[in-house]
């Protein structure tokens, strides 16, 4: 039991991989923000092009 506690304390104090984990978390957050932004932008542009298409169909070709 003591060896498990010693090992846990050693892991808790170890800071060698902390920076890589922090960079990974920042990268993950950036990816999530990009995905959400692109999803919102896609909805907006789809609606815009649907409106343009609707107007073109309503007005039809000019003779």
Coordinates of N, CA, C and O in Angstrom, one line a residue:
X1 N 0.8 -1.2 0.0 CA 0.0 0.0 0.0 C 0.9 1.3 0.0 O 0.5 2.2 -0.7
X2 N 1.9 1.2 0.8 CA 2.8 2.4 0.8 C 3.5 2.7 -0.5 O 3.6 3.8 -0.9
X3 N 3.8 1.6 -1.2 CA 4.5 1.8 -2.5 C 3.5 2.4 -3.5 O 3.9 3.2 -4.4
X4 N 2.2 2.1 -3.4 CA 1.2 2.7 -4.3 C 1.1 4.2 -4.0 O 1.0 5.0 -4.9
X5 N 1.1 4.5 -2.7 CA 1.0 5.9 -2.3 C 2.2 6.7 -2.8 O 2.1 7.8 -3.3
X6 N 3.4 6.1 -2.6 CA 4.6 6.7 -3.1 C 4.6 6.9 -4.6 O 5.0 8.0 -5.1
X7 N 4.1 5.9 -5.3 CA 4.0 6.0 -6.8 C 3.1 7.1 -7.2 O 3.3 7.9 -8.1
X8 N 1.9 7.2 -6.5 CA 0.9 8.2 -6.8 C 1.5 9.6 -6.5 O 1.3 10.6 -7.3
X9 N 2.2 9.8 -5.4 CA 2.8 11.1 -5.1 C 3.9 11.5 -6.2 O 4.0 12.6 -6.6
X10 N 4.6 10.5 -6.6 CA 5.7 10.7 -7.6 C 5.0 11.2 -8.9 O 5.5 12.1 -9.6
X11 N 3.9 10.5 -9.3 CA 3.2 10.9 -10.5 C 2.6 12.3 -10.4 O 2.6 13.1 -11.3
X12 N 2.1 12.6 -9.2 CA 1.5 14.0 -8.9 C 2.5 15.1 -9.1 O 2.2 16.1 -9.6
X13 N 3.7 14.8 -8.6 CA 4.8 15.8 -8.6 C 5.5 15.9 -10.0 O 6.2 16.9 -10.3
X14 N 5.3 14.9 -10.8 CA 6.0 14.9 -12.1 C 5.4 15.9 -13.1 O 4.2 15.9 -13.3
X15 N 6.3 16.8 -13.6 CA 5.8 17.9 -14.4 C 6.3 17.8 -15.9 O 6.1 18.7 -16.7
X16 N 6.9 16.7 -16.2 CA 7.6 16.6 -17.5 C 6.6 16.6 -18.7 O 6.9 17.2 -19.7
X17 N 5.4 16.0 -18.6 CA 4.5 16.0 -19.7 C 3.4 17.0 -19.7 O 2.6 17.1 -20.5
X18 N 3.5 17.9 -18.7 CA 2.5 18.9 -18.5 C 2.3 19.9 -19.7 O 1.2 20.2 -20.1
X19 N 3.4 20.3 -20.2 CA 3.3 21.3 -21.4 C 2.7 20.7 -22.6 O 1.8 21.3 -23.2
X20 N 3.0 19.4 -22.9 CA 2.4 18.7 -24.0 C 0.9 18.6 -23.8 O 0.2 18.8 -24.8
X21 N 0.5 18.2 -22.6 CA -0.9 18.1 -22.4 C -1.6 19.4 -22.5 O -2.7 19.5 -23.1
X22 N -1.0 20.5 -22.0 CA -1.6 21.8 -22.1 C -1.8 22.2 -23.6 O -2.8 22.7 -24.0
X23 N -0.7 22.0 -24.4 CA -0.8 22.3 -25.8 C -1.9 21.4 -26.5 O -2.6 21.9 -27.4
X24 N -2.0 20.2 -26.1 CA -3.1 19.3 -26.7 C -4.4 19.8 -26.3 O -5.3 19.8 -27.2
X25 N -4.6 20.3 -25.1 CA -5.9 20.8 -24.7 C -6.3 22.1 -25.4 O -7.4 22.3 -25.8
X26 N -5.3 23.0 -25.6 CA -5.5 24.2 -26.4 C -5.8 23.9 -27.8 O -6.8 24.5 -28.4
X27 N -5.1 23.0 -28.4 CA -5.4 22.5 -29.8 C -6.8 22.0 -29.9 O -7.5 22.3 -30.8
X28 N -7.2 21.2 -28.9 CA -8.6 20.6 -28.9 C -9.6 21.7 -28.9 O -10.6 21.6 -29.6
X29 N -9.4 22.7 -28.0 CA -10.3 23.8 -27.9 C -10.4 24.6 -29.2 O -11.5 24.9 -29.6
X30 N -9.3 24.8 -29.8 CA -9.3 25.5 -31.1 C -10.0 24.7 -32.2 O -10.8 25.3 -32.9
X31 N -9.9 23.4 -32.2 CA -10.6 22.6 -33.2 C -12.1 22.7 -32.9 O -12.9 22.8 -33.9
X32 N -12.5 22.6 -31.7 CA -13.9 22.7 -31.4 C -14.5 24.0 -31.8 O -15.6 24.1 -32.4
X33 N -13.8 25.1 -31.5 CA -14.3 26.5 -32.0 C -14.4 26.5 -33.5 O -15.3 27.1 -34.0
X34 N -13.4 26.0 -34.2 CA -13.4 26.0 -35.7 C -14.6 25.2 -36.2 O -15.3 25.7 -37.1
X35 N -14.9 24.1 -35.6 CA -16.0 23.3 -36.1 C -17.3 24.0 -35.9 O -18.1 24.0 -36.8
X36 N -17.5 24.6 -34.7 CA -18.7 25.3 -34.4 C -18.9 26.5 -35.3 O -19.9 26.7 -35.9
X37 N -17.8 27.2 -35.6 CA -17.8 28.4 -36.4 C -18.2 28.0 -37.9 O -19.0 28.7 -38.5
X38 N -17.5 26.9 -38.4 CA -17.8 26.5 -39.7 C -19.3 26.0 -39.9 O -19.9 26.2 -40.9
X39 N -19.8 25.4 -38.8 CA -21.2 24.9 -38.9 C -22.1 26.1 -39.0 O -23.1 26.1 -39.7
X40 N -21.9 27.1 -38.2 CA -22.7 28.3 -38.2 C -22.6 29.0 -39.5 O -23.6 29.5 -40.1
X41 N -21.4 29.1 -40.0 CA -21.2 29.8 -41.3 C -21.8 29.0 -42.5 O -22.4 29.6 -43.4
X42 N -21.8 27.7 -42.4 CA -22.4 26.9 -43.4 C -23.9 27.1 -43.5 O -24.5 27.2 -44.5
X43 N -24.5 27.2 -42.3 CA -26.0 27.4 -42.2 C -26.3 28.8 -42.8 O -27.3 28.9 -43.6
X44 N -25.5 29.8 -42.5 CA -25.8 31.1 -43.0 C -25.6 31.2 -44.6 O -26.5 31.7 -45.3
X45 N -24.6 30.6 -45.1 CA -24.4 30.6 -46.5 C -25.4 29.8 -47.3 O -25.8 30.1 -48.4
X46 N -25.8 28.7 -46.7 CA -26.8 27.8 -47.3 C -28.1 28.6 -47.4 O -28.8 28.6 -48.5
X47 N -28.5 29.3 -46.4 CA -29.7 30.1 -46.4 C -29.6 31.2 -47.4 O -30.5 31.5 -48.2
X48 N -28.4 31.8 -47.5 CA -28.2 32.9 -48.5 C -28.4 32.4 -49.9 O -29.1 33.0 -50.7
X49 N -27.7 31.3 -50.2 CA -27.8 30.8 -51.6 C -29.2 30.2 -51.9 O -29.7 30.3 -53.1
X50 N -29.9 29.7 -50.9 CA -31.3 29.3 -51.1 C -32.2 30.5 -51.5 O -33.0 30.5 -52.4
X51 N -31.9 31.6 -50.8 CA -32.7 32.9 -51.1 C -32.3 33.4 -52.5 O -33.2 33.8 -53.3
X52 N -31.1 33.4 -52.9 CA -30.7 33.8 -54.3 C -31.3 32.9 -55.3 O -31.9 33.3 -56.3
X53 N -31.3 31.6 -55.1 CA -31.9 30.6 -56.0 C -33.4 30.9 -56.1 O -33.9 30.8 -57.2
X54 N -34.0 31.1 -55.0 CA -35.5 31.4 -55.1 C -35.8 32.7 -55.9 O -36.7 32.7 -56.7
X55 N -35.0 33.7 -55.7 CA -35.2 35.0 -56.5 C -34.9 34.7 -58.0 O -35.7 35.3 -58.8
X56 N -33.9 34.0 -58.3 CA -33.7 33.7 -59.7 C -34.8 32.9 -60.4 O -35.2 33.2 -61.5
X57 N -35.3 31.9 -59.6 CA -36.5 31.1 -60.2 C -37.7 32.0 -60.3 O -38.4 31.9 -61.3
X58 N -38.0 32.9 -59.3 CA -39.1 33.8 -59.4 C -39.1 34.7 -60.6 O -40.1 34.9 -61.3
X59 N -37.9 35.3 -60.9 CA -37.8 36.2 -61.9 C -37.6 35.6 -63.3 O -38.0 36.2 -64.3
X60 N -37.1 34.4 -63.4 CA -37.0 33.7 -64.6 C -36.1 34.3 -65.6 O -35.6 35.4 -65.3
X61 N -35.9 33.7 -66.7 CA -35.0 34.3 -67.7 C -35.7 35.5 -68.4 O -36.9 35.5 -68.6
X62 N -35.0 36.4 -68.8 CA -35.5 37.6 -69.5 C -35.5 37.3 -71.0 O -34.5 36.9 -71.6
X63 N -36.6 37.7 -71.7 CA -36.7 37.5 -73.1 C -35.8 38.4 -73.9 O -35.4 39.4 -73.6

